[in-house]
PDB file of C-alpha atoms in Angstrom:
ATOM      1  CA  LEU A 159     -22.730  10.679  64.132  1.00 42.00           C
ATOM      2  CA  GLY A 160     -24.907   8.166  62.386  1.00 46.00           C
ATOM      3  CA  GLY A 161     -27.500   7.503  65.085  1.00 51.00           C
ATOM      4  CA  SER A 162     -27.778   3.999  66.498  1.00 53.00           C
ATOM      5  CA  ARG A 163     -26.056   2.276  63.569  1.00 50.00           C
ATOM      6  CA  PRO A 164     -22.520   3.097  62.521  1.00 53.00           C
ATOM      7  CA  ILE A 165     -22.346   4.557  59.025  1.00 54.00           C
ATOM      8  CA  ILE A 166     -18.593   4.336  58.785  1.00 55.00           C
ATOM      9  CA  GLY A 167     -16.134   1.493  58.974  1.00 58.00           C
ATOM     10  CA  LYS A 168     -12.451   2.195  58.484  1.00 68.00           C
ATOM     11  CA  THR A 169     -10.618   4.663  60.681  1.00 76.00           C
ATOM     12  CA  GLU A 170      -9.583   6.779  57.678  1.00 75.00           C
ATOM     13  CA  THR A 171     -13.195   6.922  56.484  1.00 81.00           C
ATOM     14  CA  ALA A 172     -14.357   7.840  59.977  1.00 82.00           C
ATOM     15  CA  VAL A 173     -11.936  10.772  60.146  1.00 83.00           C
ATOM     16  CA  LEU A 174     -12.979  12.046  56.732  1.00 88.00           C
ATOM     17  CA  THR A 175     -16.652  11.654  57.606  1.00 87.00           C
ATOM     18  CA  MET A 176     -16.092  13.731  60.748  1.00 89.00           C
ATOM     19  CA  LYS A 177     -14.411  16.425  58.627  1.00 90.00           C
ATOM     20  CA  CYS A 178     -17.541  16.444  56.428  1.00 92.00           C
ATOM     21  CA  SER A 179     -19.602  16.902  59.577  1.00 91.00           C
ATOM     22  CA  ASN A 180     -17.341  19.809  60.593  1.00 92.00           C
ATOM     23  CA  ILE A 181     -17.844  21.413  57.159  1.00 96.00           C
ATOM     24  CA  ILE A 182     -21.629  21.182  57.505  1.00 95.00           C
ATOM     25  CA  THR A 183     -21.566  22.497  61.073  1.00 95.00           C
ATOM     26  CA  VAL A 184     -19.390  25.543  60.424  1.00 96.00           C
ATOM     27  CA  ASN A 185     -21.353  26.439  57.293  1.00 97.00           C
ATOM     28  CA  LEU A 186     -24.682  26.066  59.074  1.00 97.00           C
ATOM     29  CA  MET A 187     -23.453  28.416  61.813  1.00 97.00           C
ATOM     30  CA  GLU A 188     -22.275  30.909  59.188  1.00 98.00           C
ATOM     31  CA  ALA A 189     -25.666  30.807  57.431  1.00 98.00           C
ATOM     32  CA  VAL A 190     -27.561  31.235  60.708  1.00 98.00           C
ATOM     33  CA  SER A 191     -25.234  34.107  61.671  1.00 98.00           C
ATOM     34  CA  GLU A 192     -25.877  35.857  58.379  1.00 98.00           C
ATOM     35  CA  ALA A 193     -29.639  35.427  58.703  1.00 98.00           C
ATOM     36  CA  GLN A 194     -29.660  36.724  62.298  1.00 98.00           C
ATOM     37  CA  VAL A 195     -27.589  39.811  61.442  1.00 98.00           C
ATOM     38  CA  PHE A 196     -29.796  40.440  58.408  1.00 98.00           C
ATOM     39  CA  ALA A 197     -32.866  40.151  60.662  1.00 97.00           C
ATOM     40  CA  GLU A 198     -31.375  42.590  63.179  1.00 96.00           C
ATOM     41  CA  GLN A 199     -30.484  45.180  60.559  1.00 97.00           C
ATOM     42  CA  THR A 200     -33.763  44.982  58.636  1.00 97.00           C
ATOM     43  CA  GLY A 201     -36.033  45.189  61.661  1.00 96.00           C
ATOM     44  CA  ILE A 202     -37.303  41.601  61.513  1.00 97.00           C
ATOM     45  CA  GLY A 203     -35.668  40.946  64.870  1.00 96.00           C
ATOM     46  CA  CYS A 204     -33.839  37.997  66.341  1.00 95.00           C
ATOM     47  CA  GLY A 205     -36.889  36.384  67.953  1.00 96.00           C
ATOM     48  CA  PRO A 206     -38.934  35.928  64.777  1.00 97.00           C
ATOM     49  CA  MET A 207     -35.820  34.858  62.860  1.00 97.00           C
ATOM     50  CA  GLU A 208     -34.948  32.275  65.504  1.00 97.00           C
ATOM     51  CA  GLU A 209     -38.486  30.911  65.330  1.00 97.00           C
ATOM     52  CA  LEU A 210     -38.235  30.663  61.538  1.00 97.00           C
ATOM     53  CA  ILE A 211     -34.820  28.980  61.746  1.00 98.00           C
ATOM     54  CA  THR A 212     -35.994  26.452  64.329  1.00 97.00           C
ATOM     55  CA  GLU A 213     -39.293  25.649  62.627  1.00 97.00           C
ATOM     56  CA  GLY A 214     -37.909  25.655  59.110  1.00 97.00           C
ATOM     57  CA  PHE A 215     -34.531  24.022  59.626  1.00 96.00           C
ATOM     58  CA  GLY A 216     -34.897  22.033  62.821  1.00 96.00           C
ATOM     59  CA  PRO A 217     -33.496  21.979  66.329  1.00 96.00           C
ATOM     60  CA  VAL A 218     -29.828  21.885  65.302  1.00 96.00           C
ATOM     61  CA  ALA A 219     -30.046  25.136  63.346  1.00 97.00           C
ATOM     62  CA  GLY A 220     -32.310  26.552  66.041  1.00 97.00           C
ATOM     63  CA  GLY A 221     -29.756  25.599  68.681  1.00 95.00           C
ATOM     64  CA  TYR A 222     -27.009  27.434  66.835  1.00 96.00           C
ATOM     65  CA  SER A 223     -29.279  30.454  66.568  1.00 97.00           C
ATOM     66  CA  GLY A 224     -29.861  30.266  70.317  1.00 96.00           C
ATOM     67  CA  ARG A 225     -26.111  30.244  70.967  1.00 94.00           C
ATOM     68  CA  MET A 226     -25.929  33.551  69.155  1.00 96.00           C
ATOM     69  CA  THR A 227     -29.022  35.346  70.408  1.00 95.00           C
ATOM     70  CA  SER A 228     -28.463  34.230  74.019  1.00 95.00           C
ATOM     71  CA  GLY A 229     -24.970  35.731  73.949  1.00 95.00           C
ATOM     72  CA  ASN A 230     -23.240  32.379  74.415  1.00 95.00           C
ATOM     73  CA  TYR A 231     -21.040  33.065  71.384  1.00 96.00           C
ATOM     74  CA  ALA A 232     -19.075  35.454  73.645  1.00 96.00           C
ATOM     75  CA  PRO A 233     -19.412  34.156  77.213  1.00 95.00           C
ATOM     76  CA  ALA A 234     -18.049  35.936  80.266  1.00 93.00           C
ATOM     77  CA  LEU A 235     -14.274  35.671  80.446  1.00 93.00           C
ATOM     78  CA  ASP A 236     -14.489  33.411  83.505  1.00 92.00           C
ATOM     79  CA  LYS A 237     -16.739  30.899  81.655  1.00 92.00           C
ATOM     80  CA  ARG A 238     -15.874  28.233  79.127  1.00 90.00           C
ATOM     81  CA  PRO A 239     -17.428  28.482  75.681  1.00 90.00           C
ATOM     82  CA  GLY A 240     -19.605  25.584  74.530  1.00 89.00           C
ATOM     83  CA  PHE A 241     -17.166  24.587  71.780  1.00 91.00           C
ATOM     84  CA  GLY A 242     -14.139  26.827  71.617  1.00 92.00           C
ATOM     85  CA  VAL A 243     -13.496  28.911  68.530  1.00 96.00           C
ATOM     86  CA  SER A 244      -9.893  27.691  68.258  1.00 96.00           C
ATOM     87  CA  LEU A 245     -11.040  24.067  68.098  1.00 94.00           C
ATOM     88  CA  SER A 246     -13.490  24.936  65.358  1.00 95.00           C
ATOM     89  CA  ILE A 247     -10.793  26.837  63.445  1.00 97.00           C
ATOM     90  CA  LYS A 248      -8.492  23.814  63.793  1.00 95.00           C
ATOM     91  CA  ASP A 249     -11.205  21.532  62.403  1.00 94.00           C
ATOM     92  CA  ALA A 250     -11.925  23.920  59.523  1.00 96.00           C
ATOM     93  CA  ASN A 251      -8.218  24.273  58.720  1.00 96.00           C
ATOM     94  CA  TYR A 252      -7.857  20.500  58.627  1.00 94.00           C
ATOM     95  CA  ALA A 253     -10.842  20.126  56.284  1.00 95.00           C
ATOM     96  CA  LEU A 254      -9.523  22.926  54.063  1.00 96.00           C
ATOM     97  CA  ALA A 255      -6.069  21.295  53.887  1.00 95.00           C
ATOM     98  CA  ILE A 256      -7.565  17.954  52.838  1.00 94.00           C
ATOM     99  CA  ALA A 257      -9.778  19.710  50.297  1.00 96.00           C
ATOM    100  CA  GLU A 258      -6.807  21.556  48.814  1.00 96.00           C
ATOM    101  CA  GLU A 259      -4.833  18.323  48.598  1.00 95.00           C
ATOM    102  CA  LYS A 260      -7.753  16.699  46.738  1.00 94.00           C
ATOM    103  CA  GLY A 261      -8.468  19.706  44.495  1.00 97.00           C
ATOM    104  CA  VAL A 262     -11.800  20.494  46.152  1.00 96.00           C
ATOM    105  CA  LYS A 263     -12.978  24.073  46.707  1.00 97.00           C
ATOM    106  CA  LEU A 264     -14.739  24.897  49.983  1.00 97.00           C
ATOM    107  CA  PRO A 265     -15.503  28.626  49.604  1.00 98.00           C
ATOM    108  CA  ALA A 266     -18.187  28.782  52.285  1.00 97.00           C
ATOM    109  CA  THR A 267     -15.907  27.025  54.785  1.00 98.00           C
ATOM    110  CA  GLU A 268     -13.151  29.512  53.929  1.00 98.00           C
ATOM    111  CA  ILE A 269     -15.495  32.420  54.682  1.00 98.00           C
ATOM    112  CA  ALA A 270     -16.711  30.916  57.958  1.00 98.00           C
ATOM    113  CA  ASN A 271     -13.117  30.201  58.986  1.00 98.00           C
ATOM    114  CA  LYS A 272     -12.067  33.767  58.142  1.00 98.00           C
ATOM    115  CA  ASN A 273     -14.906  35.114  60.285  1.00 98.00           C
ATOM    116  CA  MET A 274     -14.022  32.863  63.234  1.00 98.00           C
ATOM    117  CA  LYS A 275     -10.353  33.883  62.972  1.00 98.00           C
ATOM    118  CA  ALA A 276     -11.311  37.562  62.892  1.00 98.00           C
ATOM    119  CA  ALA A 277     -13.386  37.098  66.052  1.00 97.00           C
ATOM    120  CA  ARG A 278     -10.561  35.299  67.851  1.00 97.00           C
ATOM    121  CA  ASP A 279      -7.900  37.766  66.679  1.00 97.00           C
ATOM    122  CA  GLU A 280      -9.873  40.696  68.036  1.00 96.00           C
ATOM    123  CA  HIS A 281     -11.524  39.172  71.127  1.00 96.00           C
ATOM    124  CA  GLY A 282      -9.349  36.263  72.259  1.00 94.00           C
ATOM    125  CA  GLU A 283      -9.866  32.604  73.028  1.00 94.00           C
ATOM    126  CA  VAL A 284     -12.947  32.811  75.260  1.00 96.00           C
ATOM    127  CA  LEU A 285     -15.350  32.569  72.347  1.00 96.00           C
ATOM    128  CA  ASP A 286     -17.679  29.882  71.086  1.00 95.00           C
ATOM    129  CA  CYS A 287     -17.413  28.506  67.573  1.00 94.00           C
ATOM    130  CA  ALA A 288     -20.519  30.591  66.770  1.00 95.00           C
ATOM    131  CA  SER A 289     -18.467  33.774  67.259  1.00 96.00           C
ATOM    132  CA  MET A 290     -18.544  34.457  63.523  1.00 97.00           C
ATOM    133  CA  TYR A 291     -21.910  36.008  64.448  1.00 98.00           C
ATOM    134  CA  GLY A 292     -20.052  38.791  66.270  1.00 98.00           C
ATOM    135  CA  THR A 293     -17.776  39.342  63.280  1.00 98.00           C
ATOM    136  CA  LEU A 294     -20.779  39.663  60.982  1.00 98.00           C
ATOM    137  CA  ARG A 295     -22.494  42.007  63.449  1.00 98.00           C
ATOM    138  CA  LYS A 296     -19.420  44.234  63.439  1.00 97.00           C
ATOM    139  CA  GLU A 297     -19.198  44.193  59.629  1.00 97.00           C
ATOM    140  CA  ALA A 298     -22.852  45.317  59.540  1.00 97.00           C
ATOM    141  CA  GLY A 299     -22.126  48.316  61.788  1.00 97.00           C
ATOM    142  CA  LEU A 300     -23.309  46.726  65.045  1.00 97.00           C
ATOM    143  CA  ASN A 301     -21.254  46.038  68.137  1.00 96.00           C
ATOM    144  CA  PHE A 302     -19.466  42.653  68.103  1.00 97.00           C
ATOM    145  CA  PHE A 303     -21.169  41.937  71.441  1.00 97.00           C
ATOM    146  CA  ASN A 304     -24.949  41.726  71.623  1.00 96.00           C
ATOM    147  CA  ASP A 305     -26.986  42.762  74.665  1.00 95.00           C
ATOM    148  CA  LYS A 306     -26.811  39.255  76.196  1.00 95.00           C
ATOM    149  CA  SER A 307     -23.131  38.461  75.655  1.00 95.00           C
ATOM    150  CA  ARG A 308     -20.193  39.784  77.614  1.00 94.00           C
ATOM    151  CA  GLN A 309     -19.658  43.430  76.808  1.00 95.00           C
ATOM    152  CA  SER A 310     -15.883  43.678  76.648  1.00 92.00           C
ATOM    153  CA  ASP A 311     -12.623  41.745  76.662  1.00 89.00           C
ATOM    154  CA  GLU A 312     -11.623  42.946  80.119  1.00 86.00           C
TER     155      GLU A 312
END
């Protein structure tokens, strides 16, 4: 975080800055998930949407899109996810607790966290933090698993 020059000094500030980074990350994944599911259901397709996301919002957003469309959000049960859903939920919970303590509302983070928890509750721990994509697919009437992810929890 911060490139070649540190942007943070004190340990407490560093922790809070990382929580801000977690908020941005989880919300970016939620937004990309929503756009990809919208693209699937409207006939735009994942490929054109991923191109738009990458060109319009850069390689980070494009990378998150790739985690979803490549099926890496739900890897095979014998593989490790890129960044586990439970770790992302823990980070989101921590940010939400600090926000509540400070009287700050984080509605988008709450939604993303709810969608990650739903994915984990239904499909277990072997999920990437981008697994909210599967939850949104299911809510839209699609299968939680796409054609490139694992196909079951067995």
